[in-house]
Amino acid sequence: MERLSEARWERVRARLRAEFGDAAFNSWLKPLALEAMDQNRVRLTAPTRFMRDWVLSHYGERVRAIWQAEQPNLAEINIQVRQQPGSERGGGESAEPGRQPATAEPVRERSNGGQAPSSPLDPRFRFETFVVGRSNELAYAAARRVSDSAEVQFNPLFLYGGVGLGKTHLMHAIAWHIHKRDPEREVMYLSAEKFMYQFIRALREKDSMGFKQRLRAVDVLMIDDVQFFSRKDSTQEEFFHTFNALADQNRQIVISADRSPSDLEDIEERIRSRLGWGLVADIHHTDYELRLGILQAKVKQAQSEGEAISEKVLEFLAHRITSNVRELEGALNRLMAYANLVGRPITLELTQEVLQDLLRANDRRVTIDEIQKKVAHHYNMRLADMHSARRARNIARPRQVAMFLAKQLTTRSLPEIGNKFGGRDHTTVMHAVRRIEELRQTDSVLAEDIDLLRRMLEG
Ligand code: ADP
Ligand code: MG
């Protein structure tokens, strides 16, 4: 019996390793130990509560499914926190896989009492798994530089770009890398929402001093998605003080947002300008080569498990799913899971069938090229004048309309739109958008033009 259960556990572990890859396996699954097993119950232990919760929320379903394949009458898998000398929590806590922990736990606890409010890091988000292309090479190089050098080179590093393009991935990669190189360095990674939440809670619990001290003791502070800082409350102010305190002590700060510092309208002017002092690196939309590269890398990572996917199918996906990397990944996962489940080879037909809705949604997305074409046609002007420097009113106004529509109907950033209009500056685009918004209120002909164009483009 003893040997049987060990053998089973080994097979489950091998499958988990194949499924999630070495990095994730070593970080999260390898530390689990088999404590007890009988006919229909298994008990595992994890070294810390944080680790247990993370395993439950990220791997719980799969651990259970894989084990059930080994042992069909299995009714319960239980993960407990391993009893540790001096641990106040003891081994009493347990939970079942597939159930989410009530709250996310901090990455690690600090020795000076109190908990570091860091958010958990995704073990898959490493430099090794990040595929570099033209659109993200600056952001990638800057992220590497920040994590490779002990000295602060630029402060802050400000990463920005649309959703699903790898900002969070890069930030986690920085944290993992610094931690590996020098475990002594204290890295704190927080989403802006978490920062606000922690700050407000500290205020409520009359512990804002403690909160400040904890933040100001870190070597590297990373705040993700700062566009979520809202105008009204005092968290911006607190963030700014923390920022200055850390910068004064020459500690590295890394910030991300979905737009550039100057476009963060809800953030106070002096903070905005301070955010732009270091290195500002934008991540552009993916191009075909990068999308294909990412798909190839993901397939390689998943290879040990199941079905090979032909280059043709990957090329098809890279062509058709252009929105962002998150959707691209999602499409690939869905396809592999489906093929695996029904046991069919992954052909182009199957791909089209399984991803019908996604493909259609991606097709419907309007491009800036189309917008320029339609607008030029509508106003009877030359397409080339969308890019030209001519400033005559009968050309400049339609051009502004096209910029406005590009901002409204696509997910492109202001600099990207500017680029598409003959390399104009993003402030020009911003101005155009504001101007058209204003005019539309009073000029009913213009308002109708815009409605019509929008319907044609979206239809
Ligand atoms: P963002 O924070 O910009 O919204 P994420 O960092 O969450 O985007 O990325 C979304 C998903 O796409 C993640 O699973 C991430 O690993 C993946 N991804 C994004 N860019 C890349 C890349 N260049 N190489 C590999 N994976 C990527
Ligand atoms: Mg993100």
Short mmCIF file of C-alpha atoms and ligand atoms in Angstrom, two decimals:
data_model
loop_
_atom_site.label_atom_id
_atom_site.label_comp_id
_atom_site.label_asym_id
_atom_site.label_seq_id
_atom_site.Cartn_x
_atom_site.Cartn_y
_atom_site.Cartn_z
CA MET A 1 0.00 0.00 0.00
CA GLU A 2 2.72 2.39 0.99
CA ARG A 3 4.63 1.74 -2.18
CA LEU A 4 1.49 1.93 -4.30
CA SER A 5 0.63 5.36 -2.98
CA GLU A 6 4.16 6.65 -3.47
CA ALA A 7 4.15 5.38 -7.04
CA ARG A 8 0.84 7.02 -7.70
CA TRP A 9 2.02 10.30 -6.25
CA GLU A 10 5.10 10.12 -8.46
CA ARG A 11 2.98 9.65 -11.56
CA VAL A 12 0.74 12.55 -10.61
CA ARG A 13 3.79 14.70 -10.06
CA ALA A 14 5.24 13.74 -13.42
CA ARG A 15 2.03 14.74 -15.14
CA LEU A 16 1.87 18.03 -13.29
CA ARG A 17 5.43 18.79 -14.29
CA ALA A 18 4.68 18.01 -17.92
CA GLU A 19 1.56 20.10 -17.86
CA PHE A 20 2.83 23.22 -16.13
CA GLY A 21 6.51 23.17 -17.05
CA ASP A 22 9.61 23.01 -14.87
CA ALA A 23 9.51 26.56 -13.57
CA ALA A 24 5.97 26.44 -12.20
CA PHE A 25 6.39 22.89 -11.02
CA ASN A 26 9.54 23.66 -9.06
CA SER A 27 8.08 26.80 -7.52
CA TRP A 28 4.72 25.50 -6.47
CA LEU A 29 4.10 21.80 -6.90
CA LYS A 30 7.38 20.22 -5.96
CA PRO A 31 7.18 21.49 -2.37
CA LEU A 32 3.95 19.55 -1.83
CA ALA A 33 4.33 16.33 0.12
CA LEU A 34 2.09 13.31 0.31
CA GLU A 35 1.07 12.90 3.91
CA ALA A 36 -1.55 10.18 3.83
CA MET A 37 -3.70 8.29 1.41
CA ASP A 38 -6.44 5.69 1.62
CA GLN A 39 -9.14 4.24 -0.63
CA ASN A 40 -10.81 7.50 -1.41
CA ARG A 41 -8.91 10.24 0.34
CA VAL A 42 -5.58 11.94 -0.14
CA ARG A 43 -3.88 14.37 2.16
CA LEU A 44 -1.07 16.63 0.93
CA THR A 45 0.90 19.24 2.79
CA ALA A 46 2.40 22.55 1.70
CA PRO A 47 5.15 24.45 3.54
CA THR A 48 3.21 27.69 3.98
CA ARG A 49 -0.30 28.91 3.93
CA PHE A 50 0.43 31.23 1.05
CA MET A 51 1.75 28.36 -0.99
CA ARG A 52 -1.22 26.19 -0.17
CA ASP A 53 -3.68 28.90 -1.21
CA TRP A 54 -1.79 29.57 -4.39
CA VAL A 55 -1.72 25.89 -5.29
CA LEU A 56 -5.41 25.58 -4.57
CA SER A 57 -6.44 28.52 -6.67
CA HIS A 58 -4.06 27.92 -9.57
CA TYR A 59 -3.54 24.18 -9.72
CA GLY A 60 -6.26 22.71 -7.53
CA GLU A 61 -8.57 21.62 -10.33
CA ARG A 62 -5.80 19.94 -12.26
CA VAL A 63 -4.32 18.19 -9.25
CA ARG A 64 -7.71 16.72 -8.54
CA ALA A 65 -8.43 15.78 -12.16
CA ILE A 66 -5.07 14.12 -12.65
CA TRP A 67 -5.38 12.22 -9.42
CA GLN A 68 -8.84 11.06 -10.29
CA ALA A 69 -7.50 9.65 -13.53
CA GLU A 70 -5.12 7.56 -11.40
CA GLN A 71 -7.68 6.69 -8.80
CA PRO A 72 -11.26 6.97 -10.04
CA ASN A 73 -12.95 6.44 -6.68
CA LEU A 74 -11.09 9.34 -5.14
CA ALA A 75 -13.53 11.54 -3.26
CA GLU A 76 -11.40 14.07 -1.47
CA ILE A 77 -8.04 15.78 -1.78
CA ASN A 78 -7.05 17.85 1.15
CA ILE A 79 -4.09 20.21 1.39
CA GLN A 80 -2.85 21.27 4.80
CA VAL A 81 -0.17 23.59 5.94
CA ARG A 82 2.79 21.60 7.17
CA GLN A 83 3.42 21.79 10.89
CA GLN A 84 6.46 23.91 11.44
CA PRO A 85 8.40 24.50 14.60
CA GLY A 86 7.39 27.85 16.04
CA SER A 87 4.55 28.29 13.59
CA GLU A 88 1.52 29.77 15.25
CA ARG A 89 -0.77 28.64 12.49
CA GLY A 90 0.12 25.00 12.85
CA GLY A 91 -1.21 22.31 10.61
CA GLY A 92 -4.84 22.76 11.45
CA GLU A 93 -5.72 24.68 8.34
CA SER A 94 -6.76 22.80 5.32
CA ALA A 95 -8.83 23.34 2.26
CA GLU A 96 -10.08 21.49 -0.72
CA PRO A 97 -8.72 21.91 -4.22
CA GLY A 98 -10.92 23.83 -6.57
CA ARG A 99 -12.07 26.20 -3.90
CA GLN A 100 -10.67 29.72 -4.00
CA PRO A 101 -8.98 31.08 -0.93
CA ALA A 102 -10.92 33.96 0.55
CA THR A 103 -8.11 36.47 0.13
CA ALA A 104 -4.83 36.59 -1.70
CA GLU A 105 -1.85 36.22 0.56
CA PRO A 106 1.32 38.26 0.57
CA VAL A 107 4.39 36.89 -1.13
CA ARG A 108 6.32 36.66 2.05
CA GLU A 109 6.24 37.82 5.57
CA ARG A 110 8.71 40.27 6.92
CA SER A 111 10.67 39.57 10.00
CA ASN A 112 9.83 42.88 11.63
CA GLY A 113 6.30 41.76 12.34
CA GLY A 114 3.48 42.96 10.14
CA GLN A 115 2.91 41.55 6.71
CA ALA A 116 4.43 42.80 3.52
CA PRO A 117 1.44 43.74 1.42
CA SER A 118 2.96 42.38 -1.78
CA SER A 119 0.62 40.72 -4.30
CA PRO A 120 1.35 37.14 -5.40
CA LEU A 121 3.55 36.60 -8.43
CA ASP A 122 2.58 34.32 -11.27
CA PRO A 123 5.29 31.68 -11.64
CA ARG A 124 4.76 31.56 -15.40
CA PHE A 125 5.62 35.22 -15.89
CA ARG A 126 9.40 35.08 -16.31
CA PHE A 127 11.88 36.54 -18.74
CA GLU A 128 12.46 33.04 -20.10
CA THR A 129 8.85 32.77 -21.18
CA PHE A 130 8.60 36.28 -22.63
CA VAL A 131 8.91 36.40 -26.41
CA VAL A 132 10.59 39.53 -27.70
CA GLY A 133 9.61 41.30 -30.91
CA ARG A 134 9.77 44.77 -32.36
CA SER A 135 6.73 45.96 -30.43
CA ASN A 136 8.07 45.14 -26.98
CA GLU A 137 11.85 45.15 -27.31
CA LEU A 138 12.39 48.46 -25.57
CA ALA A 139 10.19 47.50 -22.63
CA TYR A 140 11.90 44.13 -22.41
CA ALA A 141 15.41 45.59 -22.54
CA ALA A 142 14.55 48.16 -19.90
CA ALA A 143 13.02 45.52 -17.65
CA ARG A 144 16.12 43.37 -17.96
CA ARG A 145 18.36 46.30 -17.23
CA VAL A 146 16.42 47.11 -14.07
CA SER A 147 16.66 43.56 -12.82
CA ASP A 148 20.28 42.95 -13.80
CA SER A 149 21.95 45.97 -12.32
CA ALA A 150 22.34 46.80 -8.68
CA GLU A 151 22.43 50.52 -9.41
CA VAL A 152 19.39 52.51 -10.31
CA GLN A 153 19.70 53.61 -13.91
CA PHE A 154 16.43 55.39 -14.45
CA ASN A 155 13.67 56.11 -12.03
CA PRO A 156 10.97 55.21 -12.49
CA LEU A 157 10.79 52.68 -15.25
CA PHE A 158 7.37 53.43 -16.67
CA LEU A 159 5.87 50.68 -18.84
CA TYR A 160 2.72 51.33 -20.76
CA GLY A 161 0.55 49.73 -23.41
CA GLY A 162 -2.91 48.32 -24.10
CA VAL A 163 -4.43 45.37 -22.27
CA GLY A 164 -3.00 41.91 -22.66
CA LEU A 165 0.32 43.02 -24.13
CA GLY A 166 2.63 41.83 -21.37
CA LYS A 167 3.04 44.63 -18.83
CA THR A 168 2.21 42.47 -15.85
CA HIS A 169 4.27 39.64 -17.27
CA LEU A 170 7.35 41.89 -17.43
CA MET A 171 6.84 43.25 -13.93
CA HIS A 172 6.57 39.78 -12.43
CA ALA A 173 9.63 38.75 -14.43
CA ILE A 174 11.59 41.62 -12.89
CA ALA A 175 10.52 40.54 -9.41
CA TRP A 176 11.39 36.88 -9.99
CA HIS A 177 14.72 37.74 -11.48
CA ILE A 178 15.79 40.09 -8.70
CA HIS A 179 14.67 37.58 -6.15
CA LYS A 180 16.73 34.87 -7.78
CA ARG A 181 19.83 37.01 -8.14
CA ASP A 182 19.70 38.47 -4.69
CA PRO A 183 17.11 37.09 -2.27
CA GLU A 184 18.09 39.75 0.23
CA ARG A 185 16.64 42.52 -1.86
CA GLU A 186 13.11 43.34 -0.87
CA VAL A 187 10.86 43.59 -3.91
CA MET A 188 7.32 44.70 -3.53
CA TYR A 189 4.81 44.29 -6.31
CA LEU A 190 1.31 45.71 -5.94
CA SER A 191 -1.56 46.41 -8.24
CA ALA A 192 -2.74 50.00 -7.86
CA GLU A 193 -6.01 48.66 -6.55
CA LYS A 194 -4.25 46.65 -3.91
CA PHE A 195 -2.17 49.65 -2.97
CA MET A 196 -5.32 51.71 -2.47
CA TYR A 197 -7.02 48.94 -0.57
CA GLN A 198 -4.08 48.43 1.76
CA PHE A 199 -3.69 52.12 2.34
CA ILE A 200 -7.34 52.61 3.16
CA ARG A 201 -7.31 49.63 5.46
CA ALA A 202 -4.22 50.94 7.22
CA LEU A 203 -5.99 54.26 7.73
CA ARG A 204 -9.02 52.52 9.12
CA GLU A 205 -6.93 50.45 11.46
CA LYS A 206 -4.92 53.52 12.43
CA ASP A 207 -1.78 51.87 11.10
CA SER A 208 -0.83 54.27 8.35
CA MET A 209 2.61 54.72 9.93
CA GLY A 210 3.21 51.00 9.74
CA PHE A 211 2.03 50.93 6.16
CA LYS A 212 4.37 53.76 5.23
CA GLN A 213 7.29 52.18 6.96
CA ARG A 214 6.78 48.88 5.25
CA LEU A 215 6.58 50.50 1.84
CA ARG A 216 9.56 52.71 2.41
CA ALA A 217 11.75 49.84 3.50
CA VAL A 218 11.69 48.07 0.16
CA ASP A 219 14.50 48.07 -2.40
CA VAL A 220 12.25 47.82 -5.41
CA LEU A 221 8.66 49.00 -5.55
CA MET A 222 6.39 48.07 -8.44
CA ILE A 223 2.87 49.39 -8.90
CA ASP A 224 0.82 47.87 -11.70
CA ASP A 225 -2.01 49.64 -13.55
CA VAL A 226 -1.74 53.10 -12.00
CA GLN A 227 -4.52 54.35 -14.26
CA PHE A 228 -6.78 52.92 -11.56
CA PHE A 229 -5.71 55.54 -9.06
CA SER A 230 -8.72 57.74 -8.88
CA ARG A 231 -8.70 61.46 -8.67
CA LYS A 232 -10.58 61.97 -5.51
CA ASP A 233 -8.89 60.23 -2.68
CA SER A 234 -5.70 60.64 -0.74
CA THR A 235 -4.06 57.49 -2.08
CA GLN A 236 -2.45 59.42 -4.93
CA GLU A 237 -0.89 61.73 -2.43
CA GLU A 238 0.35 58.81 -0.35
CA PHE A 239 1.71 57.12 -3.42
CA PHE A 240 3.55 60.28 -4.39
CA HIS A 241 5.18 60.63 -0.96
CA THR A 242 6.24 57.01 -1.00
CA PHE A 243 7.55 57.45 -4.50
CA ASN A 244 9.64 60.47 -3.55
CA ALA A 245 10.93 58.88 -0.37
CA LEU A 246 12.10 55.82 -2.28
CA ALA A 247 13.55 57.79 -5.16
CA ASP A 248 15.49 59.96 -2.70
CA GLN A 249 17.06 56.85 -1.26
CA ASN A 250 17.90 55.65 -4.73
CA ARG A 251 15.53 52.71 -4.70
CA GLN A 252 14.14 51.41 -7.95
CA ILE A 253 10.53 52.09 -8.85
CA VAL A 254 8.65 50.42 -11.68
CA ILE A 255 5.23 51.59 -12.77
CA SER A 256 2.79 50.36 -15.38
CA ALA A 257 -0.30 51.89 -16.93
CA ASP A 258 -2.44 51.52 -20.01
CA ARG A 259 -1.32 54.94 -21.28
CA SER A 260 1.62 57.30 -21.10
CA PRO A 261 2.26 59.47 -18.02
CA SER A 262 1.01 62.61 -19.75
CA ASP A 263 -2.28 60.94 -20.66
CA LEU A 264 -3.15 59.88 -17.13
CA GLU A 265 -5.93 62.45 -16.81
CA ASP A 266 -7.01 61.40 -13.33
CA ILE A 267 -3.58 61.82 -11.88
CA GLU A 268 -2.43 65.15 -10.61
CA GLU A 269 -0.18 67.12 -12.89
CA ARG A 270 2.92 67.16 -10.67
CA ILE A 271 2.71 63.39 -10.13
CA ARG A 272 2.18 62.79 -13.82
CA SER A 273 5.21 64.80 -14.72
CA ARG A 274 7.33 63.06 -12.09
CA LEU A 275 6.30 59.70 -13.55
CA GLY A 276 7.80 60.71 -16.87
CA TRP A 277 11.25 61.54 -15.51
CA GLY A 278 12.79 58.13 -15.82
CA LEU A 279 12.52 55.82 -18.76
CA VAL A 280 9.14 55.63 -20.44
CA ALA A 281 8.81 52.49 -22.53
CA ASP A 282 5.69 51.69 -24.48
CA ILE A 283 4.60 48.28 -25.63
CA HIS A 284 2.96 48.48 -29.04
CA HIS A 285 0.45 46.17 -30.56
CA THR A 286 1.83 42.85 -31.68
CA ASP A 287 2.81 42.23 -35.26
CA TYR A 288 2.37 38.96 -37.11
CA GLU A 289 5.92 37.72 -36.44
CA LEU A 290 5.62 38.22 -32.71
CA ARG A 291 2.24 36.53 -32.57
CA LEU A 292 3.60 33.54 -34.42
CA GLY A 293 6.67 33.47 -32.18
CA ILE A 294 4.52 33.51 -29.06
CA LEU A 295 2.33 30.69 -30.36
CA GLN A 296 5.37 28.60 -31.21
CA ALA A 297 6.84 29.16 -27.77
CA LYS A 298 3.59 28.24 -26.03
CA VAL A 299 3.19 25.09 -28.08
CA LYS A 300 6.73 24.11 -27.23
CA GLN A 301 6.09 24.63 -23.54
CA ALA A 302 2.97 22.47 -23.70
CA GLN A 303 4.46 19.91 -26.06
CA SER A 304 5.06 17.05 -23.65
CA GLU A 305 1.31 16.81 -23.22
CA GLY A 306 -0.79 15.65 -26.13
CA GLU A 307 -1.26 16.89 -29.62
CA ALA A 308 1.25 18.54 -31.94
CA ILE A 309 -0.06 21.55 -33.80
CA SER A 310 0.89 22.17 -37.39
CA GLU A 311 2.65 25.34 -38.47
CA LYS A 312 -0.32 26.03 -40.75
CA VAL A 313 -2.72 26.26 -37.84
CA LEU A 314 -0.35 28.52 -35.91
CA GLU A 315 0.03 30.81 -38.91
CA PHE A 316 -3.71 30.94 -39.27
CA LEU A 317 -4.13 31.96 -35.63
CA ALA A 318 -1.35 34.55 -35.84
CA HIS A 319 -3.09 36.07 -38.85
CA ARG A 320 -6.55 36.11 -37.47
CA ILE A 321 -6.30 36.76 -33.74
CA THR A 322 -4.75 40.16 -33.69
CA SER A 323 -6.30 41.78 -30.63
CA ASN A 324 -3.75 40.97 -27.91
CA VAL A 325 -1.59 38.24 -26.46
CA ARG A 326 -4.07 37.29 -23.79
CA GLU A 327 -6.70 36.42 -26.38
CA LEU A 328 -4.17 34.67 -28.54
CA GLU A 329 -3.10 32.49 -25.62
CA GLY A 330 -6.71 31.84 -24.71
CA ALA A 331 -7.47 30.70 -28.25
CA LEU A 332 -4.56 28.29 -28.27
CA ASN A 333 -5.47 26.84 -24.88
CA ARG A 334 -9.06 26.37 -25.91
CA LEU A 335 -8.05 24.64 -29.09
CA MET A 336 -5.66 22.27 -27.35
CA ALA A 337 -8.11 21.47 -24.57
CA TYR A 338 -10.87 20.77 -27.06
CA ALA A 339 -8.77 18.56 -29.29
CA ASN A 340 -7.52 16.71 -26.27
CA LEU A 341 -11.01 16.16 -24.94
CA VAL A 342 -12.64 14.91 -28.11
CA GLY A 343 -9.50 13.18 -29.34
CA ARG A 344 -9.46 14.83 -32.76
CA PRO A 345 -6.35 16.06 -34.57
CA ILE A 346 -6.00 19.84 -34.73
CA THR A 347 -6.76 20.76 -38.32
CA LEU A 348 -7.68 24.10 -39.83
CA GLU A 349 -11.31 23.00 -39.96
CA LEU A 350 -11.36 22.10 -36.30
CA THR A 351 -9.71 25.41 -35.46
CA GLN A 352 -12.33 27.38 -37.33
CA GLU A 353 -15.09 25.40 -35.72
CA VAL A 354 -13.84 25.68 -32.15
CA LEU A 355 -12.84 29.33 -32.31
CA GLN A 356 -15.75 30.61 -34.38
CA ASP A 357 -16.80 33.33 -31.95
CA LEU A 358 -13.28 34.59 -31.30
CA LEU A 359 -12.44 34.72 -34.97
CA ARG A 360 -15.56 36.64 -35.73
CA ALA A 361 -14.89 39.14 -32.95
CA ASN A 362 -11.36 39.70 -34.26
CA ASP A 363 -12.62 40.18 -37.79
CA ARG A 364 -15.07 42.80 -36.69
CA ARG A 365 -12.36 44.96 -35.21
CA VAL A 366 -11.84 48.06 -37.20
CA THR A 367 -8.36 49.06 -38.32
CA ILE A 368 -6.96 52.55 -38.63
CA ASP A 369 -6.36 51.94 -42.34
CA GLU A 370 -10.03 51.26 -42.89
CA ILE A 371 -11.02 54.32 -40.92
CA GLN A 372 -8.73 56.51 -43.01
CA LYS A 373 -10.06 55.04 -46.21
CA LYS A 374 -13.72 55.47 -45.30
CA VAL A 375 -13.25 58.97 -43.94
CA ALA A 376 -11.21 60.10 -46.97
CA HIS A 377 -13.86 58.70 -49.26
CA HIS A 378 -16.69 60.31 -47.33
CA TYR A 379 -15.07 63.76 -47.44
CA ASN A 380 -13.85 63.30 -50.94
CA MET A 381 -10.19 63.84 -50.17
CA ARG A 382 -7.04 61.96 -51.10
CA LEU A 383 -6.06 59.13 -48.81
CA ALA A 384 -2.49 60.43 -48.87
CA ASP A 385 -3.65 63.56 -47.10
CA MET A 386 -4.36 61.52 -44.00
CA HIS A 387 -0.58 61.34 -43.67
CA SER A 388 0.41 64.61 -45.26
CA ALA A 389 1.42 67.80 -43.52
CA ARG A 390 -1.23 69.89 -45.31
CA ARG A 391 -3.21 71.98 -42.90
CA ALA A 392 -6.03 73.42 -45.04
CA ARG A 393 -9.27 73.20 -43.11
CA ASN A 394 -11.03 70.91 -45.62
CA ILE A 395 -8.23 68.41 -45.09
CA ALA A 396 -7.31 68.96 -41.46
CA ARG A 397 -10.87 68.56 -40.19
CA PRO A 398 -11.56 65.16 -41.79
CA ARG A 399 -8.16 64.07 -40.59
CA GLN A 400 -9.20 64.98 -37.08
CA VAL A 401 -12.43 63.05 -37.54
CA ALA A 402 -10.40 60.02 -38.57
CA MET A 403 -8.17 60.36 -35.51
CA PHE A 404 -11.21 60.67 -33.32
CA LEU A 405 -12.73 57.51 -34.79
CA ALA A 406 -9.43 55.70 -34.45
CA LYS A 407 -9.38 56.52 -30.75
CA GLN A 408 -13.00 55.45 -30.34
CA LEU A 409 -13.12 52.32 -32.44
CA THR A 410 -9.71 50.78 -31.97
CA THR A 411 -7.63 49.93 -28.93
CA ARG A 412 -4.58 51.77 -30.27
CA SER A 413 -2.80 54.23 -28.04
CA LEU A 414 -2.47 57.90 -28.89
CA PRO A 415 1.18 57.58 -30.01
CA GLU A 416 0.27 54.64 -32.22
CA ILE A 417 -2.54 56.59 -33.80
CA GLY A 418 -0.21 59.56 -34.30
CA ASN A 419 2.22 57.26 -36.05
CA LYS A 420 -0.43 56.11 -38.47
CA PHE A 421 -1.19 59.70 -39.39
CA GLY A 422 2.17 60.57 -40.87
CA GLY A 423 4.13 60.32 -37.63
CA ARG A 424 2.24 62.98 -35.75
CA ASP A 425 2.82 63.54 -32.07
CA HIS A 426 0.38 61.99 -29.60
CA THR A 427 -0.56 65.42 -28.29
CA THR A 428 -1.81 66.28 -31.78
CA VAL A 429 -4.06 63.24 -31.65
CA MET A 430 -5.27 64.15 -28.19
CA HIS A 431 -6.05 67.63 -29.36
CA ALA A 432 -7.93 66.30 -32.38
CA VAL A 433 -10.01 63.98 -30.20
CA ARG A 434 -10.93 66.79 -27.81
CA ARG A 435 -11.71 69.19 -30.65
CA ILE A 436 -14.06 66.78 -32.40
CA GLU A 437 -15.75 65.93 -29.12
CA GLU A 438 -16.43 69.64 -28.60
CA LEU A 439 -17.57 70.37 -32.12
CA ARG A 440 -19.89 67.41 -32.14
CA GLN A 441 -21.95 69.04 -29.38
CA THR A 442 -22.78 72.07 -31.49
CA ASP A 443 -22.33 71.01 -35.11
CA SER A 444 -25.14 68.64 -36.01
CA VAL A 445 -23.83 67.99 -39.52
CA LEU A 446 -20.54 66.83 -38.11
CA ALA A 447 -22.33 64.72 -35.51
CA GLU A 448 -24.31 63.00 -38.26
CA ASP A 449 -21.20 62.42 -40.35
CA ILE A 450 -19.56 60.72 -37.43
CA ASP A 451 -22.57 58.55 -36.67
CA LEU A 452 -22.78 57.48 -40.27
CA LEU A 453 -19.07 56.70 -40.54
CA ARG A 454 -19.12 54.78 -37.33
CA ARG A 455 -22.05 52.67 -38.47
CA MET A 456 -20.37 51.93 -41.78
CA LEU A 457 -17.15 50.93 -40.09
CA GLU A 458 -18.76 48.76 -37.46
CA GLY A 459 -21.42 47.24 -39.67
P1 ADP B 1 -1.08 43.28 -19.48
O1 ADP B 1 -0.62 43.35 -18.04
O2 ADP B 1 -0.31 44.19 -20.38
O3 ADP B 1 -2.57 43.48 -19.62
P2 ADP B 1 -0.25 40.53 -19.27
O4 ADP B 1 1.16 40.75 -18.83
O5 ADP B 1 -1.21 40.09 -18.26
O6 ADP B 1 -0.80 41.83 -20.03
O7 ADP B 1 -0.23 39.49 -20.50
C1 ADP B 1 -1.37 38.77 -20.90
C2 ADP B 1 -0.98 37.35 -21.24
O8 ADP B 1 -0.19 37.34 -22.41
C3 ADP B 1 -0.15 36.70 -20.16
O9 ADP B 1 -0.50 35.36 -20.04
C4 ADP B 1 1.28 36.83 -20.68
O10 ADP B 1 2.10 35.79 -20.22
C5 ADP B 1 1.08 36.76 -22.17
N1 ADP B 1 2.09 37.54 -22.91
C6 ADP B 1 2.04 38.87 -23.19
N2 ADP B 1 3.11 39.24 -23.92
C7 ADP B 1 3.87 38.13 -24.07
C8 ADP B 1 5.12 37.86 -24.73
N3 ADP B 1 5.80 38.82 -25.39
N4 ADP B 1 5.59 36.58 -24.71
C9 ADP B 1 4.91 35.61 -24.08
N5 ADP B 1 3.74 35.80 -23.43
C10 ADP B 1 3.21 37.03 -23.43
MG MG B 2 -1.71 43.71 -16.31
#
